[in-house]
């Protein structure tokens, strides 16, 4: 007697559901025996993990109407549109205006005097009119000292703005890396949620076939629904991280970098920093171009100019005055007392005078002591900045090397091993040798390893930017 197996509609549905998961346990269990020579179902090929931050083909297809934004484009937009940076640039404009103010000379002073006798003697009382022009003459090179101080203040302000720009770049780079990480975490969790949903659908078919009990089906549903809440939270995190990119831009990111047809898509294919291995090359560059060093050097130059200005201010300024006195004449006549008086000629007097203040206040040298103290303080701060720079560059390099090693470790071993474990548990689950709990634990372990890899990738991006900024370079990822 020969039995021929004819697959029913329920059997075909179960095969399709299990085959989508690589869980084709299937036909033989329902048919009783398999046809001789039928090979066992092959284990599903593990899906290679996408490079973190890379824009996948599906993402590009979904964002064809959007603009793919690279980190360099975003950083350039931040520099061009940041209102905070524009506000800092106004301090440079104010400092440059101070150079013109420092070159102003003292204004001349014009005084007008009228004189007339108040005692009535019966004689004419002519009015004397005396206009006088006086001008304070600066000595000791005060004006040139003020101009030098104002110019050094401009250089100091420019260095401070550069330091603010570097901090802004650091914040922007951190936000960009976080947006890439949360986006990839969301994609991974959505993929896992889809897999859990397929497990539930497969268990529903197997429940109808009597292969699993109701408890296992309910447990798979609970795991799917709980993980759906994680996906909702991950989606909120990704949206918040993408929205945080608009803060350094001072406007919506789509308005600056979008095409007007949709939101932007981030290109997170970061390039490794090639110069991070040689600290002996990085240190001289940091001591030359780092913003903290440039600010400390500009502060010292400004303090020295202020000290020279304080010495120049101790010179007294004489005041030169030139005036003309004019008294009108009058004819001879008889006064109110009945006595005759002689005529008086018109009088004109030229007055030239020089007034010099007595420098008694110069006995106090407090202004010089303060100026020299500022110079000493600036010198000490510059030396401290150099020591701090060396320590921070070395620390930044240590963090960079550690982050790079962690990423390489995940890429070379951890991710592959986690995927092999997951594939093995799936194969065992297919043949009934593993439980649903073991499958879910393997899936959870693989997800945690991939999310840790994404965090390591974000840490590497942050460490790269910090190392580049610590040596005075513009961040590139």
Short mmCIF file of C-alpha atoms in Angstrom, two decimals:
data_model
loop_
_atom_site.label_atom_id
_atom_site.label_comp_id
_atom_site.label_asym_id
_atom_site.label_seq_id
_atom_site.Cartn_x
_atom_site.Cartn_y
_atom_site.Cartn_z
CA UNK A 1 0.00 0.00 0.00
CA UNK A 2 1.36 3.43 -0.91
CA UNK A 3 0.39 6.71 0.82
CA UNK A 4 0.56 9.92 -1.16
CA UNK A 5 0.76 13.18 0.78
CA UNK A 6 -1.38 16.02 -0.62
CA UNK A 7 -0.67 19.34 1.13
CA UNK A 8 -3.80 21.06 2.36
CA UNK A 9 -4.41 24.82 2.37
CA UNK A 10 -3.53 24.99 6.08
CA UNK A 11 -0.26 23.14 5.42
CA UNK A 12 0.72 25.51 2.64
CA UNK A 13 -0.04 28.53 4.83
CA UNK A 14 2.10 27.11 7.62
CA UNK A 15 4.98 26.40 5.24
CA UNK A 16 4.87 29.95 3.96
CA UNK A 17 4.78 31.48 7.45
CA UNK A 18 7.58 29.30 8.79
CA UNK A 19 9.68 29.67 5.67
CA UNK A 20 9.65 33.45 6.02
CA UNK A 21 11.36 33.04 9.39
CA UNK A 22 13.69 30.24 8.40
CA UNK A 23 11.57 28.05 10.65
CA UNK A 24 10.38 25.51 8.12
CA UNK A 25 9.85 22.64 10.49
CA UNK A 26 6.94 21.80 8.78
CA UNK A 27 5.93 19.47 6.07
CA UNK A 28 7.43 16.33 7.51
CA UNK A 29 5.71 16.83 10.83
CA UNK A 30 2.35 17.31 9.19
CA UNK A 31 2.70 14.63 6.51
CA UNK A 32 4.07 12.04 8.85
CA UNK A 33 7.16 11.16 6.74
CA UNK A 34 9.20 13.03 4.23
CA UNK A 35 9.92 11.76 0.78
CA UNK A 36 13.21 9.86 0.57
CA UNK A 37 16.16 11.87 -0.53
CA UNK A 38 14.59 15.18 0.39
CA UNK A 39 17.37 17.42 1.75
CA UNK A 40 16.94 19.17 5.04
CA UNK A 41 16.01 22.84 4.89
CA UNK A 42 19.07 24.99 4.81
CA UNK A 43 19.71 27.45 7.60
CA UNK A 44 18.78 31.00 6.68
CA UNK A 45 21.70 33.13 5.70
CA UNK A 46 22.46 35.75 8.26
CA UNK A 47 21.65 39.20 7.07
CA UNK A 48 24.82 41.29 7.09
CA UNK A 49 24.58 44.25 9.42
CA UNK A 50 24.52 47.54 7.64
CA UNK A 51 27.36 49.87 8.40
CA UNK A 52 26.21 52.21 11.13
CA UNK A 53 25.20 55.58 9.79
CA UNK A 54 25.31 54.44 6.16
CA UNK A 55 22.41 55.51 4.01
CA UNK A 56 20.84 52.29 2.77
CA UNK A 57 19.36 51.87 -0.69
CA UNK A 58 15.86 51.72 0.74
CA UNK A 59 16.51 54.91 2.69
CA UNK A 60 17.69 56.66 -0.46
CA UNK A 61 14.66 55.36 -2.36
CA UNK A 62 12.39 56.58 0.38
CA UNK A 63 14.15 59.97 0.39
CA UNK A 64 14.48 60.53 -3.34
CA UNK A 65 12.69 63.84 -2.95
CA UNK A 66 14.87 64.68 0.05
CA UNK A 67 18.43 65.89 0.21
CA UNK A 68 21.13 63.66 1.66
CA UNK A 69 23.10 65.81 4.10
CA UNK A 70 26.72 64.98 4.87
CA UNK A 71 28.43 66.18 8.02
CA UNK A 72 30.56 68.72 6.15
CA UNK A 73 27.42 70.28 4.63
CA UNK A 74 25.74 70.44 8.03
CA UNK A 75 28.78 72.00 9.67
CA UNK A 76 29.02 74.61 6.94
CA UNK A 77 25.34 75.43 7.37
CA UNK A 78 25.82 75.79 11.14
CA UNK A 79 28.66 78.23 10.58
CA UNK A 80 26.60 80.26 8.12
CA UNK A 81 23.25 80.37 9.94
CA UNK A 82 23.92 80.09 13.68
CA UNK A 83 22.49 83.14 15.42
CA UNK A 84 24.74 82.55 18.42
CA UNK A 85 27.80 82.69 16.19
CA UNK A 86 26.48 85.81 14.48
CA UNK A 87 25.99 87.41 17.89
CA UNK A 88 29.61 86.60 18.72
CA UNK A 89 30.76 88.20 15.46
CA UNK A 90 29.20 91.48 16.58
CA UNK A 91 31.81 91.61 19.35
CA UNK A 92 34.50 91.71 16.65
CA UNK A 93 32.71 94.63 14.98
CA UNK A 94 32.56 96.44 18.32
CA UNK A 95 36.25 95.76 18.97
CA UNK A 96 37.21 97.06 15.53
CA UNK A 97 35.24 100.22 16.22
CA UNK A 98 37.30 100.60 19.37
CA UNK A 99 40.43 101.08 17.24
CA UNK A 100 38.95 104.24 15.76
CA UNK A 101 37.82 105.40 19.17
CA UNK A 102 41.32 104.89 20.56
CA UNK A 103 42.78 107.17 17.87
CA UNK A 104 40.59 110.14 18.77
CA UNK A 105 42.58 113.13 19.99
CA UNK A 106 41.33 115.48 22.73
CA UNK A 107 38.86 118.04 21.43
CA UNK A 108 39.91 121.71 21.44
CA UNK A 109 38.04 123.91 23.86
CA UNK A 110 36.65 127.34 22.98
CA UNK A 111 35.85 129.70 25.80
CA UNK A 112 34.16 133.14 25.55
CA UNK A 113 34.56 135.76 28.28
CA UNK A 114 32.82 139.10 28.76
CA UNK A 115 34.06 141.55 31.41
CA UNK A 116 32.57 144.83 32.64
CA UNK A 117 33.01 146.86 35.82
CA UNK A 118 30.06 146.75 38.16
CA UNK A 119 30.96 149.83 40.23
CA UNK A 120 29.20 152.88 38.86
CA UNK A 121 31.67 155.77 38.99
CA UNK A 122 30.03 157.95 36.41
CA UNK A 123 32.63 157.03 33.83
CA UNK A 124 31.91 154.81 30.80
CA UNK A 125 32.07 151.06 31.52
CA UNK A 126 33.26 149.37 28.33
CA UNK A 127 32.79 145.57 27.94
CA UNK A 128 35.87 143.46 27.34
CA UNK A 129 35.31 140.42 25.05
CA UNK A 130 37.94 137.67 25.18
CA UNK A 131 37.58 134.49 23.07
CA UNK A 132 40.13 131.78 23.96
CA UNK A 133 40.98 128.54 22.18
CA UNK A 134 42.73 125.84 24.25
CA UNK A 135 43.92 122.36 23.28
CA UNK A 136 45.30 119.58 25.44
CA UNK A 137 48.47 118.10 23.94
CA UNK A 138 48.98 114.38 24.57
CA UNK A 139 52.53 113.36 25.41
CA UNK A 140 54.30 110.11 26.09
CA UNK A 141 52.79 108.28 23.09
CA UNK A 142 49.36 107.91 24.72
CA UNK A 143 47.46 107.81 21.43
CA UNK A 144 49.67 105.19 19.80
CA UNK A 145 49.55 103.11 22.98
CA UNK A 146 45.74 103.23 22.98
CA UNK A 147 45.65 102.16 19.32
CA UNK A 148 47.98 99.23 19.97
CA UNK A 149 45.81 98.13 22.90
CA UNK A 150 42.64 98.38 20.82
CA UNK A 151 44.18 96.35 17.97
CA UNK A 152 45.33 93.64 20.34
CA UNK A 153 41.82 93.62 21.79
CA UNK A 154 40.50 92.93 18.29
CA UNK A 155 42.84 89.97 17.93
CA UNK A 156 41.78 88.70 21.35
CA UNK A 157 38.11 88.99 20.42
CA UNK A 158 38.70 87.14 17.17
CA UNK A 159 40.44 84.32 19.06
CA UNK A 160 37.54 84.13 21.52
CA UNK A 161 35.04 83.94 18.65
CA UNK A 162 37.11 81.14 17.11
CA UNK A 163 36.97 79.31 20.43
CA UNK A 164 33.19 79.76 20.56
CA UNK A 165 32.97 78.42 17.00
CA UNK A 166 34.92 75.31 17.99
CA UNK A 167 32.56 74.69 20.90
CA UNK A 168 29.63 75.14 18.53
CA UNK A 169 31.18 72.66 16.11
CA UNK A 170 31.65 70.18 18.95
CA UNK A 171 27.98 70.45 19.93
CA UNK A 172 26.90 70.15 16.30
CA UNK A 173 29.06 67.06 15.74
CA UNK A 174 27.72 65.41 18.90
CA UNK A 175 24.16 66.11 17.79
CA UNK A 176 24.85 64.76 14.29
CA UNK A 177 26.38 61.52 15.62
CA UNK A 178 23.50 61.07 18.06
CA UNK A 179 20.97 61.56 15.26
CA UNK A 180 22.73 58.87 13.23
CA UNK A 181 22.82 56.50 16.19
CA UNK A 182 19.16 56.90 17.13
CA UNK A 183 18.15 56.49 13.50
CA UNK A 184 20.01 53.19 13.19
CA UNK A 185 18.73 52.00 16.57
CA UNK A 186 15.19 52.67 15.37
CA UNK A 187 15.83 50.77 12.14
CA UNK A 188 17.21 47.79 14.07
CA UNK A 189 14.28 47.74 16.49
CA UNK A 190 11.78 47.99 13.67
CA UNK A 191 13.47 45.03 12.02
CA UNK A 192 13.31 43.05 15.27
CA UNK A 193 9.65 43.99 15.77
CA UNK A 194 8.90 42.73 12.28
CA UNK A 195 10.65 39.45 13.08
CA UNK A 196 8.67 39.10 16.32
CA UNK A 197 5.48 39.75 14.40
CA UNK A 198 6.38 36.97 11.99
CA UNK A 199 7.02 34.66 14.95
CA UNK A 200 3.54 35.44 16.25
CA UNK A 201 1.95 34.76 12.86
CA UNK A 202 3.88 31.50 12.54
CA UNK A 203 2.81 30.41 16.02
CA UNK A 204 -0.80 31.19 15.19
CA UNK A 205 -0.58 28.81 12.22
CA UNK A 206 1.25 26.20 14.31
CA UNK A 207 -1.37 26.55 17.05
CA UNK A 208 -4.08 25.66 14.57
CA UNK A 209 -1.99 22.70 13.47
CA UNK A 210 -1.49 21.60 17.09
CA UNK A 211 2.31 21.98 17.10
CA UNK A 212 2.42 24.58 19.91
CA UNK A 213 0.28 25.32 22.87
CA UNK A 214 -1.69 28.43 23.64
CA UNK A 215 0.79 29.57 26.28
CA UNK A 216 3.65 29.80 23.77
CA UNK A 217 1.45 31.76 21.38
CA UNK A 218 0.44 34.18 24.11
CA UNK A 219 4.04 34.59 25.19
CA UNK A 220 5.14 35.47 21.67
CA UNK A 221 2.36 38.06 21.48
CA UNK A 222 3.40 39.57 24.81
CA UNK A 223 7.02 39.84 23.65
CA UNK A 224 5.93 41.48 20.40
CA UNK A 225 3.64 43.99 22.11
CA UNK A 226 6.24 44.88 24.74
CA UNK A 227 8.86 45.38 22.07
CA UNK A 228 6.44 47.59 20.14
CA UNK A 229 6.58 50.02 23.08
CA UNK A 230 10.38 50.08 22.77
CA UNK A 231 10.02 50.90 19.09
CA UNK A 232 7.71 53.81 19.90
CA UNK A 233 10.27 55.16 22.39
CA UNK A 234 13.10 54.67 19.88
CA UNK A 235 11.11 56.52 17.23
CA UNK A 236 10.59 59.43 19.64
CA UNK A 237 14.32 59.46 20.43
CA UNK A 238 15.18 59.51 16.72
CA UNK A 239 12.75 62.35 16.06
CA UNK A 240 14.06 64.33 19.03
CA UNK A 241 17.68 63.81 17.92
CA UNK A 242 16.83 64.93 14.40
CA UNK A 243 15.05 67.97 15.80
CA UNK A 244 18.11 68.77 17.95
CA UNK A 245 20.09 69.32 14.74
CA UNK A 246 18.02 72.45 14.15
CA UNK A 247 19.21 74.12 17.37
CA UNK A 248 22.74 75.01 16.13
CA UNK A 249 21.18 76.14 12.84
CA UNK A 250 18.77 78.50 14.64
CA UNK A 251 16.01 77.35 12.27
CA UNK A 252 14.41 74.19 10.93
CA UNK A 253 16.95 71.92 9.29
CA UNK A 254 14.70 71.30 6.27
CA UNK A 255 14.53 75.04 5.60
CA UNK A 256 18.31 75.30 5.42
CA UNK A 257 19.37 71.99 3.92
CA UNK A 258 16.16 70.55 2.48
CA UNK A 259 14.91 70.72 -1.08
CA UNK A 260 11.46 71.97 -0.22
CA UNK A 261 9.95 68.56 -1.09
CA UNK A 262 10.62 66.78 2.17
CA UNK A 263 12.85 66.37 5.15
CA UNK A 264 16.57 65.77 4.90
CA UNK A 265 18.27 62.37 5.13
CA UNK A 266 21.55 62.07 7.00
CA UNK A 267 24.62 60.48 5.44
CA UNK A 268 26.45 58.87 8.34
CA UNK A 269 29.31 57.18 6.52
CA UNK A 270 32.02 58.63 8.74
CA UNK A 271 35.62 58.53 7.52
CA UNK A 272 38.26 57.34 10.02
CA UNK A 273 40.70 59.98 11.28
CA UNK A 274 44.06 59.00 9.80
CA UNK A 275 46.23 61.28 11.95
CA UNK A 276 45.07 59.99 15.31
CA UNK A 277 47.92 57.52 15.83
CA UNK A 278 50.87 59.93 15.95
CA UNK A 279 50.62 62.12 19.04
CA UNK A 280 54.10 63.57 18.47
CA UNK A 281 52.78 65.17 15.28
CA UNK A 282 49.57 66.35 16.89
CA UNK A 283 51.15 68.11 19.88
CA UNK A 284 53.14 70.78 17.93
CA UNK A 285 50.09 71.46 15.81
CA UNK A 286 47.93 71.84 18.91
CA UNK A 287 50.41 74.24 20.55
CA UNK A 288 50.31 76.33 17.39
CA UNK A 289 46.67 76.28 16.30
CA UNK A 290 44.53 75.30 19.30
CA UNK A 291 41.96 77.97 20.20
CA UNK A 292 42.84 77.94 23.93
CA UNK A 293 46.48 78.65 23.11
CA UNK A 294 45.58 81.40 20.67
CA UNK A 295 43.28 83.02 23.24
CA UNK A 296 45.97 82.86 25.93
CA UNK A 297 48.57 84.34 23.57
CA UNK A 298 46.22 87.12 22.53
CA UNK A 299 45.41 87.81 26.18
CA UNK A 300 49.10 88.13 27.01
CA UNK A 301 49.71 90.48 24.07
CA UNK A 302 46.76 92.62 25.13
CA UNK A 303 47.96 92.73 28.75
CA UNK A 304 51.39 93.90 27.63
CA UNK A 305 49.87 96.63 25.49
CA UNK A 306 47.77 97.72 28.45
CA UNK A 307 50.91 97.90 30.58
CA UNK A 308 52.61 100.12 28.00
CA UNK A 309 49.51 102.28 27.91
CA UNK A 310 49.58 102.58 31.70
CA UNK A 311 53.17 103.83 31.52
CA UNK A 312 52.24 106.32 28.81
CA UNK A 313 49.29 107.60 30.84
CA UNK A 314 51.66 108.76 33.58
CA UNK A 315 52.96 111.54 31.35
CA UNK A 316 51.22 114.84 32.04
CA UNK A 317 49.38 116.61 29.22
CA UNK A 318 50.01 120.34 28.90
CA UNK A 319 47.21 122.57 27.67
CA UNK A 320 48.06 125.29 25.17
CA UNK A 321 45.68 128.25 24.94
CA UNK A 322 45.46 131.20 22.57
CA UNK A 323 43.08 134.10 23.14
CA UNK A 324 42.35 137.66 21.98
CA UNK A 325 41.02 140.33 24.36
CA UNK A 326 39.10 143.28 22.84
CA UNK A 327 38.00 146.40 24.72
CA UNK A 328 36.15 149.06 22.74
CA UNK A 329 37.31 152.73 23.11
CA UNK A 330 35.16 155.75 23.92
CA UNK A 331 35.32 159.49 23.34
CA UNK A 332 36.01 162.18 25.96
CA UNK A 333 33.03 163.53 27.81
CA UNK A 334 31.51 164.53 31.13
CA UNK A 335 30.53 161.89 33.60
CA UNK A 336 27.37 161.65 35.64
CA UNK A 337 29.14 163.40 38.48
CA UNK A 338 29.78 166.44 36.30
CA UNK A 339 33.48 165.86 35.93
CA UNK A 340 35.19 165.56 32.56
CA UNK A 341 37.01 162.37 31.50
CA UNK A 342 39.47 161.77 28.77
CA UNK A 343 38.94 159.61 25.74
CA UNK A 344 40.17 155.98 25.74
CA UNK A 345 41.56 154.13 22.76
CA UNK A 346 40.33 150.76 21.62
CA UNK A 347 42.36 147.92 23.16
CA UNK A 348 43.27 144.52 21.66
CA UNK A 349 45.29 141.94 23.58
CA UNK A 350 46.76 138.64 22.34
CA UNK A 351 47.04 135.98 25.03
CA UNK A 352 49.12 132.79 24.73
CA UNK A 353 49.31 130.45 27.67
CA UNK A 354 50.47 126.98 28.64
CA UNK A 355 49.10 125.15 31.65
CA UNK A 356 50.72 121.99 33.03
CA UNK A 357 49.11 119.90 35.78
CA UNK A 358 51.25 119.12 38.76
CA UNK A 359 51.75 115.32 38.69
CA UNK A 360 51.18 114.72 42.38
CA UNK A 361 48.87 111.77 41.62
CA UNK A 362 51.75 110.03 39.86
CA UNK A 363 53.27 109.35 43.26
CA UNK A 364 50.80 106.48 43.47
CA UNK A 365 51.92 103.62 41.21
CA UNK A 366 48.81 101.50 41.64
CA UNK A 367 47.92 101.57 37.94
CA UNK A 368 51.38 100.25 37.00
CA UNK A 369 51.17 97.50 39.60
CA UNK A 370 47.78 96.42 38.29
CA UNK A 371 48.99 96.38 34.68
CA UNK A 372 52.08 94.36 35.52
CA UNK A 373 49.97 91.95 37.55
CA UNK A 374 47.74 91.38 34.51
CA UNK A 375 50.81 90.62 32.41
CA UNK A 376 52.08 88.13 34.97
CA UNK A 377 48.66 86.53 35.21
CA UNK A 378 48.43 86.22 31.42
CA UNK A 379 51.89 84.63 31.25
CA UNK A 380 50.94 82.06 33.88
CA UNK A 381 47.65 81.31 32.12
CA UNK A 382 49.48 80.81 28.83
CA UNK A 383 51.89 78.36 30.42
CA UNK A 384 48.98 76.57 32.07
CA UNK A 385 47.15 76.44 28.74
CA UNK A 386 50.16 74.75 27.14
CA UNK A 387 50.33 72.10 29.85
CA UNK A 388 46.55 71.64 29.66
CA UNK A 389 46.71 71.33 25.88
CA UNK A 390 49.29 68.56 26.03
CA UNK A 391 47.25 66.66 28.62
CA UNK A 392 43.97 67.09 26.73
CA UNK A 393 45.48 66.09 23.39
CA UNK A 394 46.89 62.91 24.90
CA UNK A 395 43.60 62.19 26.68
CA UNK A 396 41.63 62.81 23.51
CA UNK A 397 43.93 60.47 21.61
CA UNK A 398 43.50 57.75 24.26
CA UNK A 399 39.72 58.06 23.99
CA UNK A 400 39.93 58.05 20.21
CA UNK A 401 42.09 54.92 20.09
CA UNK A 402 39.88 53.15 22.63
CA UNK A 403 36.70 54.05 20.71
CA UNK A 404 38.25 52.94 17.43
CA UNK A 405 39.35 49.63 18.96
CA UNK A 406 35.87 49.06 20.35
CA UNK A 407 34.27 49.65 16.97
CA UNK A 408 36.77 47.33 15.32
CA UNK A 409 36.13 44.68 17.97
CA UNK A 410 32.40 44.79 17.32
CA UNK A 411 32.93 44.66 13.57
CA UNK A 412 35.45 41.83 13.63
CA UNK A 413 33.95 39.55 16.26
CA UNK A 414 31.07 40.56 18.47
CA UNK A 415 28.45 41.22 15.79
CA UNK A 416 29.35 38.11 13.81
CA UNK A 417 29.33 35.90 16.92
CA UNK A 418 26.00 37.31 18.08
CA UNK A 419 24.51 36.66 14.66
CA UNK A 420 25.89 33.10 14.62
CA UNK A 421 24.31 32.45 18.00
CA UNK A 422 21.00 33.82 16.75
CA UNK A 423 21.18 31.72 13.58
CA UNK A 424 21.99 28.62 15.62
CA UNK A 425 19.05 29.17 17.97
CA UNK A 426 16.78 29.73 14.97
CA UNK A 427 17.94 26.47 13.45
CA UNK A 428 17.37 24.67 16.74
CA UNK A 429 13.95 26.25 17.10
CA UNK A 430 13.12 25.10 13.61
CA UNK A 431 13.86 21.50 14.53
CA UNK A 432 12.15 21.74 17.89
CA UNK A 433 15.41 21.63 19.87
CA UNK A 434 15.07 25.17 21.29
CA UNK A 435 12.23 26.89 23.04
CA UNK A 436 10.66 30.22 22.23
CA UNK A 437 12.34 31.73 25.29
CA UNK A 438 15.74 30.72 23.97
CA UNK A 439 14.95 32.22 20.58
CA UNK A 440 13.79 35.49 22.15
CA UNK A 441 16.87 35.61 24.40
CA UNK A 442 19.15 35.13 21.40
CA UNK A 443 17.29 37.84 19.49
CA UNK A 444 17.56 40.20 22.45
CA UNK A 445 21.27 39.49 22.85
CA UNK A 446 21.92 40.17 19.16
CA UNK A 447 19.95 43.41 19.35
CA UNK A 448 21.85 44.57 22.43
CA UNK A 449 25.16 43.80 20.75
CA UNK A 450 24.17 45.77 17.65
CA UNK A 451 22.93 48.72 19.70
CA UNK A 452 26.16 48.69 21.70
CA UNK A 453 27.99 48.74 18.38
CA UNK A 454 26.00 51.79 17.29
CA UNK A 455 26.85 53.50 20.59
CA UNK A 456 30.52 52.68 20.05
CA UNK A 457 30.27 54.18 16.58
CA UNK A 458 28.76 57.37 18.02
CA UNK A 459 31.48 57.46 20.71
CA UNK A 460 34.11 57.14 17.99
CA UNK A 461 32.61 60.07 16.09
CA UNK A 462 32.57 62.20 19.25
CA UNK A 463 36.14 61.20 20.13
CA UNK A 464 37.28 62.00 16.59
CA UNK A 465 35.78 65.49 16.73
CA UNK A 466 37.25 66.17 20.18
CA UNK A 467 40.70 65.08 19.02
CA UNK A 468 40.49 67.25 15.91
CA UNK A 469 39.33 70.27 17.89
CA UNK A 470 42.00 69.69 20.55
CA UNK A 471 44.69 70.18 17.89
CA UNK A 472 42.97 73.14 16.27
CA UNK A 473 41.59 71.35 13.21
CA UNK A 474 38.17 71.81 11.68
CA UNK A 475 36.06 68.73 12.47
CA UNK A 476 35.61 66.22 9.66
CA UNK A 477 33.76 62.92 9.83
#
